[in-house]
Amino acid sequence: SFKITSCLNPSRPISRREFGANFRKKLSDTLQVSDSDACRNWGKRMTLEEAQDKLREREEQLARKDEELRRRGSEVALVTRVSQAFSSLIDLDRILITALEEVRRLLEVDACSIWLRDAKTDELVCEYAIGTHSQTVRGWRLAPGQGIAGMAAQSGQAVIVPDVFADPRHFTGVDQRTGQTLRSILTVPLKANQEVIGVLQVLDLQEHRFAENDRAALELLAAIVSMAIDNARLKERLWQATETKTLLAEEVSQCGKYHLALIADLLFWA
């Protein structure tokens, strides 16, 4: 036999039942403390994970802001370069080709084109194009309202097509001629004096390529392009008017000389 003594008072023997009760109580208290500590630590781990999620979300927001600022800077630089080209170049063709090249570089697209409205037929004519199959597209004519370009010109509103395969408005004639399908299209109208004079269009082989920020950037450039076209046409009209006046003045002068010669002959024979 052996004696079990109390931890607090070793000289006092305790029974087996009392010892078992004390042991179970100590074990229960220890487990409760351990469970409580585990819960507190788990709560701390959850809070840390939430903080990490918040940090990642904040980093993503900052990355988007940085990308937006970079894009804005590129757009401002584009407008500056195109404006400088307008002021330094006299030839309208060179100005508009320069504008298309800058647009293609900014948006990183496969093709760009400018379609102008024919005042006599109301058709859209592709006057300028760069990129994929530009030589084939240049000079192409679209009936009023035909294709995405025609819809944009008719409505006077920008049109974004994420995927031409899912849009029945897409005119497939150009695709059939070139043998290549450009999947995404962004088209904005060109306006002068509140009148649509054509459209500016960008295209890409990748679907879902364009967003609202691309539309805003292209509309800004379209306003500058429209101004350049309108100014060039105004200069052309003024030049034609000047030429007409010069021809009239020469004709009047010739008529005057003829009449003076006729009068002189009459006076001589009188």
mmCIF file of C-alpha atoms in Angstrom:
data_model
loop_
_atom_site.group_PDB
_atom_site.id
_atom_site.type_symbol
_atom_site.label_atom_id
_atom_site.label_comp_id
_atom_site.label_asym_id
_atom_site.label_seq_id
_atom_site.Cartn_x
_atom_site.Cartn_y
_atom_site.Cartn_z
ATOM 1 C CA SER A 1 0.000 0.000 0.000
ATOM 2 C CA PHE A 2 1.032 3.594 -0.460
ATOM 3 C CA LYS A 3 -0.116 6.945 0.823
ATOM 4 C CA ILE A 4 -1.213 9.876 -1.267
ATOM 5 C CA THR A 5 -0.483 13.243 0.273
ATOM 6 C CA SER A 6 -1.713 16.706 -0.583
ATOM 7 C CA CYS A 7 0.565 18.967 -2.601
ATOM 8 C CA LEU A 8 -0.319 21.881 -0.357
ATOM 9 C CA ASN A 9 0.159 19.896 2.834
ATOM 10 C CA PRO A 10 2.363 16.851 2.288
ATOM 11 C CA SER A 11 1.858 15.677 5.904
ATOM 12 C CA ARG A 12 -1.880 15.249 5.300
ATOM 13 C CA PRO A 13 -2.801 12.024 3.510
ATOM 14 C CA ILE A 14 -5.709 12.143 0.992
ATOM 15 C CA SER A 15 -7.926 9.405 -0.337
ATOM 16 C CA ARG A 16 -7.797 7.992 -3.842
ATOM 17 C CA ARG A 17 -11.215 9.505 -4.595
ATOM 18 C CA GLU A 18 -10.065 12.977 -3.527
ATOM 19 C CA PHE A 19 -6.893 12.588 -5.535
ATOM 20 C CA GLY A 20 -8.864 11.605 -8.639
ATOM 21 C CA ALA A 21 -11.250 14.539 -8.229
ATOM 22 C CA ASN A 22 -8.367 16.984 -7.848
ATOM 23 C CA PHE A 23 -6.570 15.511 -10.878
ATOM 24 C CA ARG A 24 -9.643 15.733 -13.097
ATOM 25 C CA LYS A 25 -10.205 19.369 -12.021
ATOM 26 C CA LYS A 26 -6.602 20.312 -12.768
ATOM 27 C CA LEU A 27 -6.779 18.593 -16.168
ATOM 28 C CA SER A 28 -10.050 20.341 -17.009
ATOM 29 C CA ASP A 29 -8.661 23.751 -16.011
ATOM 30 C CA THR A 30 -5.543 23.133 -18.100
ATOM 31 C CA LEU A 31 -7.581 22.147 -21.164
ATOM 32 C CA GLN A 32 -9.852 25.166 -20.786
ATOM 33 C CA VAL A 33 -6.856 27.487 -20.627
ATOM 34 C CA SER A 34 -5.328 25.806 -23.685
ATOM 35 C CA ASP A 35 -8.582 26.076 -25.629
ATOM 36 C CA SER A 36 -8.918 29.748 -24.720
ATOM 37 C CA ASP A 37 -5.354 30.489 -25.820
ATOM 38 C CA ALA A 38 -5.926 28.620 -29.087
ATOM 39 C CA CYS A 39 -9.068 30.631 -29.802
ATOM 40 C CA ARG A 40 -7.275 33.887 -29.097
ATOM 41 C CA ASN A 41 -4.365 32.887 -31.354
ATOM 42 C CA TRP A 42 -6.774 31.796 -34.124
ATOM 43 C CA GLY A 43 -8.501 35.149 -33.874
ATOM 44 C CA LYS A 44 -5.150 36.859 -34.219
ATOM 45 C CA ARG A 45 -4.360 34.766 -37.296
ATOM 46 C CA MET A 46 -7.716 35.633 -38.881
ATOM 47 C CA THR A 47 -7.120 39.334 -38.256
ATOM 48 C CA LEU A 48 -3.682 39.069 -39.872
ATOM 49 C CA GLU A 49 -5.151 37.353 -42.918
ATOM 50 C CA GLU A 50 -7.777 40.061 -43.213
ATOM 51 C CA ALA A 51 -5.058 42.702 -42.976
ATOM 52 C CA GLN A 52 -3.101 40.938 -45.711
ATOM 53 C CA ASP A 53 -6.209 40.851 -47.897
ATOM 54 C CA LYS A 54 -6.747 44.559 -47.308
ATOM 55 C CA LEU A 55 -3.122 45.231 -48.143
ATOM 56 C CA ARG A 56 -3.356 43.274 -51.382
ATOM 57 C CA GLU A 57 -6.573 45.096 -52.281
ATOM 58 C CA ARG A 58 -4.910 48.443 -51.602
ATOM 59 C CA GLU A 59 -1.899 47.495 -53.710
ATOM 60 C CA GLU A 60 -4.204 46.545 -56.587
ATOM 61 C CA GLN A 61 -6.011 49.884 -56.283
ATOM 62 C CA LEU A 62 -2.705 51.754 -56.357
ATOM 63 C CA ALA A 63 -1.584 49.725 -59.371
ATOM 64 C CA ARG A 64 -4.800 50.629 -61.197
ATOM 65 C CA LYS A 65 -4.317 54.285 -60.291
ATOM 66 C CA ASP A 66 -0.734 54.183 -61.542
ATOM 67 C CA GLU A 67 -1.890 52.583 -64.785
ATOM 68 C CA GLU A 68 -4.608 55.213 -65.168
ATOM 69 C CA LEU A 69 -2.116 58.034 -64.559
ATOM 70 C CA ARG A 70 0.285 56.491 -67.057
ATOM 71 C CA ARG A 71 -2.532 56.220 -69.581
ATOM 72 C CA ARG A 72 -3.587 59.814 -68.972
ATOM 73 C CA GLY A 73 -0.011 60.949 -69.440
ATOM 74 C CA SER A 74 0.184 59.055 -72.717
ATOM 75 C CA GLU A 75 -3.070 60.627 -73.893
ATOM 76 C CA VAL A 76 -1.828 64.142 -73.071
ATOM 77 C CA ALA A 77 1.440 63.400 -74.867
ATOM 78 C CA LEU A 78 -0.532 62.115 -77.869
ATOM 79 C CA VAL A 79 -2.661 65.267 -78.069
ATOM 80 C CA THR A 80 0.471 67.393 -77.758
ATOM 81 C CA ARG A 81 2.281 65.552 -80.560
ATOM 82 C CA VAL A 82 -0.727 65.659 -82.874
ATOM 83 C CA SER A 83 -1.289 69.356 -82.161
ATOM 84 C CA GLN A 84 2.350 70.053 -82.953
ATOM 85 C CA ALA A 85 1.989 68.094 -86.185
ATOM 86 C CA PHE A 86 -1.067 70.168 -87.110
ATOM 87 C CA SER A 87 0.817 73.394 -86.515
ATOM 88 C CA SER A 88 3.991 72.325 -88.337
ATOM 89 C CA LEU A 89 2.511 70.418 -91.287
ATOM 90 C CA ILE A 90 0.531 72.041 -94.093
ATOM 91 C CA ASP A 91 -0.467 68.921 -96.030
ATOM 92 C CA LEU A 92 -3.723 67.502 -94.610
ATOM 93 C CA ASP A 93 -2.870 63.973 -95.764
ATOM 94 C CA ARG A 94 0.378 64.021 -93.793
ATOM 95 C CA ILE A 95 -1.406 65.424 -90.735
ATOM 96 C CA LEU A 96 -4.071 62.707 -90.676
ATOM 97 C CA ILE A 97 -1.599 59.872 -91.294
ATOM 98 C CA THR A 98 0.460 61.226 -88.385
ATOM 99 C CA ALA A 99 -2.656 61.241 -86.208
ATOM 100 C CA LEU A 100 -3.421 57.613 -87.096
ATOM 101 C CA GLU A 101 0.137 56.546 -86.344
ATOM 102 C CA GLU A 102 -0.044 58.186 -82.919
ATOM 103 C CA VAL A 103 -3.392 56.534 -82.170
ATOM 104 C CA ARG A 104 -2.051 53.146 -83.152
ATOM 105 C CA ARG A 105 0.949 53.601 -80.895
ATOM 106 C CA LEU A 106 -1.129 54.785 -77.917
ATOM 107 C CA LEU A 107 -3.825 52.088 -78.057
ATOM 108 C CA GLU A 108 -1.502 49.389 -79.426
ATOM 109 C CA VAL A 109 -4.022 48.271 -82.045
ATOM 110 C CA ASP A 110 -3.648 46.417 -85.328
ATOM 111 C CA ALA A 111 -5.318 48.968 -87.629
ATOM 112 C CA CYS A 112 -6.702 52.523 -87.746
ATOM 113 C CA SER A 113 -8.711 54.315 -90.404
ATOM 114 C CA ILE A 114 -10.514 57.569 -91.181
ATOM 115 C CA TRP A 115 -13.724 57.435 -93.181
ATOM 116 C CA LEU A 116 -15.130 60.686 -94.601
ATOM 117 C CA ARG A 117 -18.656 61.293 -95.810
ATOM 118 C CA ASP A 118 -19.160 61.933 -99.518
ATOM 119 C CA ALA A 119 -21.427 64.994 -99.671
ATOM 120 C CA LYS A 120 -22.903 63.903 -103.012
ATOM 121 C CA THR A 121 -23.751 60.271 -102.263
ATOM 122 C CA ASP A 122 -23.761 60.345 -98.421
ATOM 123 C CA GLU A 123 -21.497 57.266 -98.522
ATOM 124 C CA LEU A 124 -18.544 56.790 -96.188
ATOM 125 C CA VAL A 125 -15.224 56.570 -98.003
ATOM 126 C CA CYS A 126 -12.081 55.202 -96.373
ATOM 127 C CA GLU A 127 -9.666 58.016 -97.130
ATOM 128 C CA TYR A 128 -6.833 57.110 -94.742
ATOM 129 C CA ALA A 129 -5.773 53.777 -93.230
ATOM 130 C CA ILE A 130 -2.716 52.249 -91.595
ATOM 131 C CA GLY A 131 -2.039 48.753 -90.312
ATOM 132 C CA THR A 132 -3.374 45.410 -91.431
ATOM 133 C CA HIS A 133 -4.399 45.395 -95.138
ATOM 134 C CA SER A 134 -4.570 49.216 -95.231
ATOM 135 C CA GLN A 135 -4.014 49.318 -98.991
ATOM 136 C CA THR A 136 -7.014 47.061 -99.555
ATOM 137 C CA VAL A 137 -9.293 49.054 -97.256
ATOM 138 C CA ARG A 138 -8.333 52.502 -98.550
ATOM 139 C CA GLY A 139 -10.908 53.796 -101.025
ATOM 140 C CA TRP A 140 -13.619 51.395 -99.826
ATOM 141 C CA ARG A 141 -17.159 52.803 -99.806
ATOM 142 C CA LEU A 142 -19.961 52.052 -97.349
ATOM 143 C CA ALA A 143 -23.607 52.866 -97.974
ATOM 144 C CA PRO A 144 -25.326 55.155 -95.432
ATOM 145 C CA GLY A 145 -25.760 53.251 -92.163
ATOM 146 C CA GLN A 146 -23.791 50.228 -93.389
ATOM 147 C CA GLY A 147 -21.471 48.469 -90.961
ATOM 148 C CA ILE A 148 -20.198 49.747 -87.627
ATOM 149 C CA ALA A 149 -18.711 52.837 -89.258
ATOM 150 C CA GLY A 150 -22.014 53.649 -90.950
ATOM 151 C CA MET A 151 -23.928 53.195 -87.685
ATOM 152 C CA ALA A 152 -21.595 55.554 -85.829
ATOM 153 C CA ALA A 153 -21.855 58.164 -88.582
ATOM 154 C CA GLN A 154 -25.636 57.870 -88.731
ATOM 155 C CA SER A 155 -26.183 58.062 -84.958
ATOM 156 C CA GLY A 156 -23.411 60.540 -84.195
ATOM 157 C CA GLN A 157 -22.410 58.352 -81.231
ATOM 158 C CA ALA A 158 -19.357 56.223 -80.476
ATOM 159 C CA VAL A 159 -19.746 52.469 -80.968
ATOM 160 C CA ILE A 160 -17.723 49.789 -79.151
ATOM 161 C CA VAL A 161 -17.926 46.241 -80.506
ATOM 162 C CA PRO A 162 -16.280 43.705 -78.152
ATOM 163 C CA ASP A 163 -16.573 40.861 -80.663
ATOM 164 C CA VAL A 164 -17.716 41.268 -84.270
ATOM 165 C CA PHE A 165 -18.819 37.616 -84.389
ATOM 166 C CA ALA A 166 -21.567 38.460 -81.897
ATOM 167 C CA ASP A 167 -22.663 41.723 -83.576
ATOM 168 C CA PRO A 168 -24.905 41.515 -86.670
ATOM 169 C CA ARG A 169 -24.143 45.155 -87.546
ATOM 170 C CA HIS A 170 -20.612 44.223 -88.598
ATOM 171 C CA PHE A 171 -19.995 44.505 -92.350
ATOM 172 C CA THR A 172 -18.120 41.385 -93.463
ATOM 173 C CA GLY A 173 -17.246 42.605 -96.953
ATOM 174 C CA VAL A 174 -13.836 43.934 -95.896
ATOM 175 C CA ASP A 175 -13.045 40.721 -93.989
ATOM 176 C CA GLN A 176 -13.890 38.647 -97.057
ATOM 177 C CA ARG A 177 -11.664 40.809 -99.243
ATOM 178 C CA THR A 178 -8.678 40.764 -96.857
ATOM 179 C CA GLY A 179 -9.136 37.214 -95.583
ATOM 180 C CA GLN A 180 -8.617 38.408 -92.007
ATOM 181 C CA THR A 181 -11.169 39.252 -89.313
ATOM 182 C CA LEU A 182 -10.447 42.029 -86.850
ATOM 183 C CA ARG A 183 -12.429 41.025 -83.764
ATOM 184 C CA SER A 184 -12.749 44.288 -81.766
ATOM 185 C CA ILE A 185 -13.834 47.654 -83.167
ATOM 186 C CA LEU A 186 -14.046 51.125 -81.656
ATOM 187 C CA THR A 187 -15.573 53.852 -83.830
ATOM 188 C CA VAL A 188 -16.138 57.520 -82.952
ATOM 189 C CA PRO A 189 -17.775 60.167 -85.160
ATOM 190 C CA LEU A 190 -15.916 63.132 -86.625
ATOM 191 C CA LYS A 191 -17.968 66.303 -86.243
ATOM 192 C CA ALA A 192 -17.597 69.834 -87.581
ATOM 193 C CA ASN A 193 -20.151 72.534 -86.789
ATOM 194 C CA GLN A 194 -22.434 69.927 -85.169
ATOM 195 C CA GLU A 195 -22.433 67.897 -88.403
ATOM 196 C CA VAL A 196 -20.952 64.416 -88.807
ATOM 197 C CA ILE A 197 -18.299 64.531 -91.518
ATOM 198 C CA GLY A 198 -16.943 61.008 -91.013
ATOM 199 C CA VAL A 199 -15.660 58.534 -88.440
ATOM 200 C CA LEU A 200 -12.372 57.566 -86.823
ATOM 201 C CA GLN A 201 -12.050 53.803 -86.336
ATOM 202 C CA VAL A 202 -9.559 51.535 -84.558
ATOM 203 C CA LEU A 203 -9.543 47.731 -84.844
ATOM 204 C CA ASP A 204 -7.765 44.828 -83.176
ATOM 205 C CA LEU A 205 -7.423 41.088 -83.708
ATOM 206 C CA GLN A 206 -8.173 40.415 -80.027
ATOM 207 C CA GLU A 207 -11.782 40.390 -78.800
ATOM 208 C CA HIS A 208 -12.962 42.588 -75.889
ATOM 209 C CA ARG A 209 -10.093 44.930 -76.591
ATOM 210 C CA PHE A 210 -11.635 48.347 -75.964
ATOM 211 C CA ALA A 211 -13.125 50.002 -72.868
ATOM 212 C CA GLU A 212 -14.675 53.358 -71.981
ATOM 213 C CA ASN A 213 -11.314 55.000 -71.302
ATOM 214 C CA ASP A 214 -10.259 54.100 -74.871
ATOM 215 C CA ARG A 215 -13.457 55.682 -76.172
ATOM 216 C CA ALA A 216 -12.792 58.893 -74.227
ATOM 217 C CA ALA A 217 -9.219 59.113 -75.545
ATOM 218 C CA LEU A 218 -10.291 58.500 -79.132
ATOM 219 C CA GLU A 219 -13.102 61.077 -78.910
ATOM 220 C CA LEU A 220 -10.589 63.671 -77.743
ATOM 221 C CA LEU A 221 -8.378 62.997 -80.730
ATOM 222 C CA ALA A 222 -11.393 62.883 -83.064
ATOM 223 C CA ALA A 223 -12.232 66.460 -82.080
ATOM 224 C CA ILE A 224 -8.736 67.589 -83.118
ATOM 225 C CA VAL A 225 -8.866 65.601 -86.359
ATOM 226 C CA SER A 226 -12.285 67.075 -87.191
ATOM 227 C CA MET A 227 -10.925 70.564 -86.645
ATOM 228 C CA ALA A 228 -7.983 69.909 -88.963
ATOM 229 C CA ILE A 229 -10.262 68.552 -91.706
ATOM 230 C CA ASP A 230 -12.697 71.451 -91.347
ATOM 231 C CA ASN A 231 -9.879 74.017 -91.473
ATOM 232 C CA ALA A 232 -8.393 72.361 -94.566
ATOM 233 C CA ARG A 233 -11.769 72.408 -96.310
ATOM 234 C CA LEU A 234 -12.267 76.053 -95.352
ATOM 235 C CA LYS A 235 -8.876 76.941 -96.829
ATOM 236 C CA GLU A 236 -9.807 75.043 -99.979
ATOM 237 C CA ARG A 237 -13.060 76.983 -100.308
ATOM 238 C CA LEU A 238 -11.273 80.289 -99.745
ATOM 239 C CA TRP A 239 -8.650 79.377 -102.301
ATOM 240 C CA GLN A 240 -11.346 78.448 -104.818
ATOM 241 C CA ALA A 241 -13.172 81.701 -104.106
ATOM 242 C CA THR A 242 -9.944 83.652 -104.606
ATOM 243 C CA GLU A 243 -9.242 81.819 -107.832
ATOM 244 C CA THR A 244 -12.770 82.558 -109.019
ATOM 245 C CA LYS A 245 -12.378 86.240 -108.223
ATOM 246 C CA THR A 246 -9.045 86.341 -110.038
ATOM 247 C CA LEU A 247 -10.529 84.682 -113.115
ATOM 248 C CA LEU A 248 -13.472 87.086 -113.066
ATOM 249 C CA ALA A 249 -11.142 90.056 -112.757
ATOM 250 C CA GLU A 250 -9.050 88.817 -115.676
ATOM 251 C CA GLU A 251 -12.184 88.218 -117.733
ATOM 252 C CA VAL A 252 -13.498 91.693 -116.947
ATOM 253 C CA SER A 253 -10.118 93.137 -117.834
ATOM 254 C CA GLN A 254 -10.061 91.279 -121.153
ATOM 255 C CA CYS A 255 -13.631 92.335 -121.892
ATOM 256 C CA GLY A 256 -12.704 95.916 -121.057
ATOM 257 C CA LYS A 257 -9.742 95.838 -123.394
ATOM 258 C CA TYR A 258 -11.899 94.338 -126.146
ATOM 259 C CA HIS A 259 -14.557 97.003 -125.683
ATOM 260 C CA LEU A 260 -11.959 99.778 -125.707
ATOM 261 C CA ALA A 261 -10.472 98.394 -128.916
ATOM 262 C CA LEU A 262 -13.943 98.190 -130.467
ATOM 263 C CA ILE A 263 -14.715 101.770 -129.482
ATOM 264 C CA ALA A 264 -11.385 102.931 -130.912
ATOM 265 C CA ASP A 265 -12.176 101.211 -134.215
ATOM 266 C CA LEU A 266 -15.587 102.800 -134.354
ATOM 267 C CA LEU A 267 -14.131 106.227 -133.698
ATOM 268 C CA PHE A 268 -11.461 105.665 -136.366
ATOM 269 C CA TRP A 269 -13.979 104.755 -139.037
ATOM 270 C CA ALA A 270 -16.475 107.391 -137.999
#
